[in-house]
CSV table of C-alpha atoms in Angstrom, one decimal:
chain,number,residue,atom,x,y,z
A,18,GLN,CA,3.4,135.6,122.5
A,19,SER,CA,3.9,138.8,119.2
A,20,VAL,CA,2.4,138.3,116.2
A,21,LEU,CA,6.6,139.7,114.6
A,22,THR,CA,8.8,137.6,115.4
A,23,GLN,CA,12.8,138.7,116.6
A,24,PRO,CA,15.3,135.8,117.8
A,25,PRO,CA,15.8,136.0,121.5
A,26,SER,CA,19.7,137.2,121.1
A,27,VAL,CA,22.6,138.0,118.4
A,28,SER,CA,25.9,138.8,119.4
A,29,GLY,CA,29.2,139.8,117.4
A,30,ALA,CA,32.5,141.6,117.3
A,31,PRO,CA,33.9,144.9,118.1
A,32,GLY,CA,34.0,146.1,114.9
A,33,GLN,CA,31.2,143.4,113.4
A,34,ARG,CA,27.7,143.9,111.6
A,35,VAL,CA,25.0,142.1,113.0
A,36,THR,CA,21.8,142.4,111.9
A,37,ILE,CA,18.2,141.7,113.3
A,38,SER,CA,15.0,140.3,111.8
A,39,CYS,CA,11.4,141.5,112.0
A,40,ALA,CA,9.4,138.9,110.4
A,41,GLY,CA,5.7,138.9,110.1
A,42,SER,CA,2.8,138.3,107.6
A,43,SER,CA,0.1,139.5,105.0
A,44,SER,CA,-1.4,141.6,107.9
A,45,ASN,CA,1.2,143.5,109.2
A,46,ILE,CA,4.1,144.3,107.6
A,47,GLY,CA,3.7,142.2,104.6
A,48,ALA,CA,0.3,144.8,104.4
A,49,GLY,CA,3.1,148.1,103.2
A,50,TYR,CA,2.1,149.1,107.5
A,51,GLY,CA,6.0,150.3,108.8
A,52,VAL,CA,8.6,148.9,111.2
A,53,HIS,CA,9.7,150.8,113.0
A,54,TRP,CA,12.7,150.1,115.4
A,55,TYR,CA,13.7,151.1,119.7
A,56,GLN,CA,16.6,150.5,121.9
A,57,GLN,CA,16.6,149.1,125.2
A,58,PHE,CA,19.1,149.8,128.0
A,59,PRO,CA,18.9,147.4,131.1
A,60,GLY,CA,16.5,149.6,133.3
A,61,THR,CA,15.4,152.4,131.4
A,62,ALA,CA,13.3,153.7,129.3
A,63,PRO,CA,13.9,152.3,125.2
A,64,LYS,CA,14.2,154.9,122.5
A,65,LEU,CA,13.5,155.1,119.4
A,66,LEU,CA,16.4,154.6,117.0
A,67,ILE,CA,14.2,153.6,113.5
A,68,PHE,CA,11.3,154.9,112.1
A,69,THR,CA,8.9,154.1,108.7
A,70,ASN,CA,11.5,151.3,108.1
A,71,ALA,CA,14.6,153.2,107.9
A,72,LYS,CA,14.8,157.2,108.5
A,73,ARG,CA,16.8,157.4,111.8
A,74,PRO,CA,15.7,159.8,114.8
A,75,SER,CA,18.6,163.6,115.2
A,76,GLY,CA,20.8,162.1,117.3
A,77,VAL,CA,21.1,158.3,116.1
A,78,PRO,CA,24.1,157.5,114.4
A,79,ASP,CA,24.1,156.2,111.4
A,80,ARG,CA,26.0,152.3,112.2
A,81,PHE,CA,22.1,152.0,112.8
A,82,SER,CA,19.3,151.3,109.5
A,83,GLY,CA,16.5,149.3,108.6
A,84,SER,CA,15.2,148.1,106.1
A,85,LYS,CA,12.3,146.1,104.7
A,86,SER,CA,11.2,143.5,102.3
A,87,GLY,CA,7.8,142.2,102.1
A,88,THR,CA,6.8,140.1,105.0
A,89,SER,CA,9.7,141.7,106.8
A,90,ALA,CA,12.3,144.2,108.0
A,91,SER,CA,15.3,144.4,109.9
A,92,LEU,CA,17.5,146.2,111.7
A,93,ALA,CA,21.8,146.4,111.0
A,94,ILE,CA,24.2,147.4,113.0
A,95,THR,CA,27.8,148.2,112.0
A,96,GLY,CA,31.0,148.3,113.2
A,97,LEU,CA,29.5,147.2,116.8
A,98,GLN,CA,29.9,149.0,120.1
A,99,ALA,CA,30.0,147.9,123.7
A,100,GLU,CA,27.6,149.9,124.1
A,101,ASP,CA,25.7,148.4,121.6
A,102,GLU,CA,25.0,146.1,123.8
A,103,ALA,CA,21.3,146.0,124.5
A,104,ASP,CA,17.5,145.3,123.5
A,105,TYR,CA,15.6,145.6,120.7
A,106,PHE,CA,12.5,145.9,119.7
A,107,CYS,CA,10.1,146.7,116.2
A,108,GLN,CA,7.0,147.5,116.1
A,109,SER,CA,4.4,147.3,113.7
A,110,TYR,CA,0.2,147.8,112.8
A,111,ASP,CA,-1.4,144.4,112.4
A,112,ILE,CA,-4.7,144.8,110.8
A,113,THR,CA,-6.4,142.6,113.4
A,114,LEU,CA,-4.7,142.9,116.4
A,115,GLY,CA,-3.1,147.0,115.7
A,116,ASP,CA,-0.1,148.3,116.8
A,117,VAL,CA,2.3,145.7,118.1
A,118,PHE,CA,5.6,145.0,119.0
A,119,GLY,CA,8.4,142.3,118.6
A,120,THR,CA,9.3,139.7,120.2
A,121,GLY,CA,12.7,141.7,121.0
A,122,THR,CA,15.9,140.3,121.0
A,123,LYS,CA,19.5,140.8,123.8
A,124,VAL,CA,22.7,141.9,121.6
A,125,THR,CA,25.6,140.9,122.7
A,126,VAL,CA,28.9,142.5,121.5
A,127,VAL,CA,31.8,139.4,122.5
B,18,GLU,CA,12.8,170.1,125.8
B,19,VAL,CA,10.1,167.5,125.0
B,20,GLN,CA,10.4,165.9,128.1
B,21,LEU,CA,7.8,163.3,130.0
B,22,VAL,CA,7.8,163.1,134.1
B,23,GLN,CA,5.8,159.9,135.0
B,24,SER,CA,4.6,159.4,139.1
B,25,GLY,CA,6.2,157.2,141.4
B,26,ALA,CA,5.8,153.6,141.8
B,27,GLU,CA,3.1,151.4,143.6
B,28,VAL,CA,2.6,149.5,145.8
B,29,LYS,CA,-1.5,147.6,145.6
B,30,LYS,CA,-3.4,144.6,146.5
B,31,PRO,CA,-5.8,142.7,144.1
B,32,GLY,CA,-8.6,144.5,144.5
B,33,GLN,CA,-7.7,147.6,144.8
B,34,SER,CA,-7.8,150.8,142.1
B,35,LEU,CA,-4.9,152.5,140.6
B,36,LYS,CA,-4.1,155.7,138.4
B,37,ILE,CA,-0.5,156.4,137.1
B,38,SER,CA,0.3,159.6,135.3
B,39,CYS,CA,2.9,161.1,133.2
B,40,GLN,CA,3.0,165.4,133.0
B,41,VAL,CA,4.6,166.4,129.6
B,42,SER,CA,6.6,169.3,128.3
B,43,GLY,CA,8.3,171.6,125.9
B,44,TYR,CA,5.3,170.9,123.0
B,45,ASN,CA,1.7,170.9,122.6
B,46,PHE,CA,0.3,168.1,124.9
B,47,THR,CA,-3.0,169.0,123.0
B,48,ASN,CA,-2.0,168.6,119.3
B,49,THR,CA,-0.6,165.2,120.0
B,50,TRP,CA,-1.3,161.3,120.1
B,51,ILE,CA,0.3,160.1,123.6
B,52,GLY,CA,0.1,156.5,124.7
B,53,TRP,CA,0.5,153.3,127.0
B,54,VAL,CA,3.4,150.7,126.8
B,55,ARG,CA,3.3,147.3,129.1
B,56,GLN,CA,6.6,145.5,130.4
B,57,MET,CA,6.3,143.1,132.2
B,58,PRO,CA,9.4,141.5,134.4
B,59,GLY,CA,11.6,140.2,132.8
B,60,LYS,CA,9.9,141.0,129.4
B,61,GLY,CA,8.9,142.3,126.0
B,62,LEU,CA,7.2,146.1,124.5
B,63,GLU,CA,3.5,146.0,125.3
B,64,TRP,CA,1.5,148.6,122.9
B,65,MET,CA,-1.4,149.1,125.5
B,66,GLY,CA,-3.4,151.9,124.0
B,67,ILE,CA,-3.5,155.3,123.0
B,68,ILE,CA,-5.5,158.7,123.2
B,69,HIS,CA,-5.8,162.1,121.8
B,70,PRO,CA,-5.8,165.0,124.4
B,71,GLY,CA,-6.9,167.5,121.9
B,72,ASP,CA,-10.5,165.8,121.4
B,73,SER,CA,-10.3,162.4,124.4
B,74,ASP,CA,-10.6,160.3,121.1
B,75,SER,CA,-8.1,156.8,122.8
B,76,ARG,CA,-8.1,153.2,120.9
B,77,TYR,CA,-6.7,149.9,122.9
B,78,SER,CA,-5.2,146.8,122.1
B,79,PRO,CA,-7.9,144.4,121.9
B,80,SER,CA,-5.9,142.2,124.9
B,81,PHE,CA,-6.5,145.4,127.3
B,82,GLN,CA,-9.6,147.2,125.5
B,83,GLY,CA,-12.0,147.1,128.7
B,84,GLN,CA,-9.7,146.9,131.2
B,85,VAL,CA,-7.6,149.1,131.7
B,86,THR,CA,-8.6,153.2,130.8
B,87,ILE,CA,-6.2,156.2,129.1
B,88,SER,CA,-7.5,159.6,130.7
B,89,ALA,CA,-6.1,163.4,129.7
B,90,ASP,CA,-6.3,166.5,131.4
B,91,LYS,CA,-5.1,169.3,129.0
B,92,SER,CA,-5.5,172.3,131.4
B,93,ILE,CA,-2.2,170.5,133.2
B,94,ASN,CA,-0.9,168.7,130.5
B,95,THR,CA,-1.1,165.5,131.8
B,96,ALA,CA,-2.3,161.5,131.1
B,97,TYR,CA,-3.9,158.9,133.5
B,98,PHE,CA,-3.9,155.1,133.0
B,99,HIS,CA,-6.5,153.8,135.8
B,100,TRP,CA,-7.8,150.4,136.7
B,101,THR,CA,-10.4,150.2,138.7
B,102,THR,CA,-10.0,146.3,139.6
B,103,LEU,CA,-5.6,145.5,139.5
B,104,LYS,CA,-5.2,142.1,139.0
B,105,ALA,CA,-1.3,140.2,140.5
B,106,SER,CA,-1.4,140.3,137.0
B,107,ASP,CA,-1.0,144.1,136.1
B,108,THR,CA,2.7,144.1,138.1
B,109,ALA,CA,4.9,145.6,135.7
B,110,ILE,CA,6.6,149.2,134.1
B,111,TYR,CA,4.2,151.0,133.0
B,112,TYR,CA,6.4,153.5,130.0
B,113,CYS,CA,3.5,156.7,128.5
B,114,ALA,CA,5.2,158.1,125.4
B,115,ARG,CA,4.5,160.1,122.6
B,116,ALA,CA,2.9,159.4,119.4
B,117,GLY,CA,6.5,160.0,116.6
B,118,SER,CA,3.8,161.3,114.1
B,119,LEU,CA,0.1,162.4,113.5
B,120,GLU,CA,-0.3,158.7,113.1
B,121,ALA,CA,0.6,158.1,116.2
B,122,ASP,CA,2.3,155.2,115.0
B,123,TYR,CA,5.6,155.4,117.2
B,124,PHE,CA,6.7,156.6,119.8
B,125,ASP,CA,9.7,159.3,119.7
B,126,TYR,CA,10.0,159.8,123.5
B,127,TRP,CA,9.3,158.2,127.0
B,128,GLY,CA,8.6,158.8,130.4
B,129,GLN,CA,11.1,156.6,133.1
B,130,GLY,CA,8.4,153.8,133.7
B,131,THR,CA,6.1,153.8,136.9
B,132,LEU,CA,6.7,150.6,138.8
B,133,VAL,CA,3.1,148.9,139.5
B,134,THR,CA,3.8,146.3,142.3
B,135,VAL,CA,0.1,143.8,143.1
B,136,SER,CA,0.5,141.4,145.6
B,137,SER,CA,-1.7,140.6,148.3
């Protein structure tokens, strides 16, 4: 079990906005470490979606946005599309455990 | 174009050793941290360790320290992940990934993954 907790699943209709939370503690996110997000489709390698809390790599649509507040972070997907159906993982640094990934969230477009 | 190409799938027996590889191209291998991530069947991602090929400085997750070894060969732009004694619980997909910053706090490019199956 990870020290970064995400909801197992979130769902939304096409066009809606969904958010994925990444709950940490004062030993990781709350200590000021950056949060990064990855998208993974079944059978493929993860892809960097957001780095250092809110920055988007080149080529990532601006429908994806990240934020951080206190001991948690969030990934928002606006204008949800069928192609966004995937697993999403947050990542940060923990003072005791080092680099860690979140538990992962499956996004379903209903 | 940045590329990380991993070695092919492996099937091993418990107790055997194994080394898998990750050959990179399209960037300066020597100056950039490269790491390894495990994904057990149907599970999430686990950060295992990273290495700086320039000086072979390496860091491991406490969960994997002492159980695996990460190395790099600058002459052929290749990173390695090595087990001396495999266990059935090592069955997983292993990804190599390039660090996206000097602080090596996130990965911006990933290999395609190597499936390792350990079974008697």
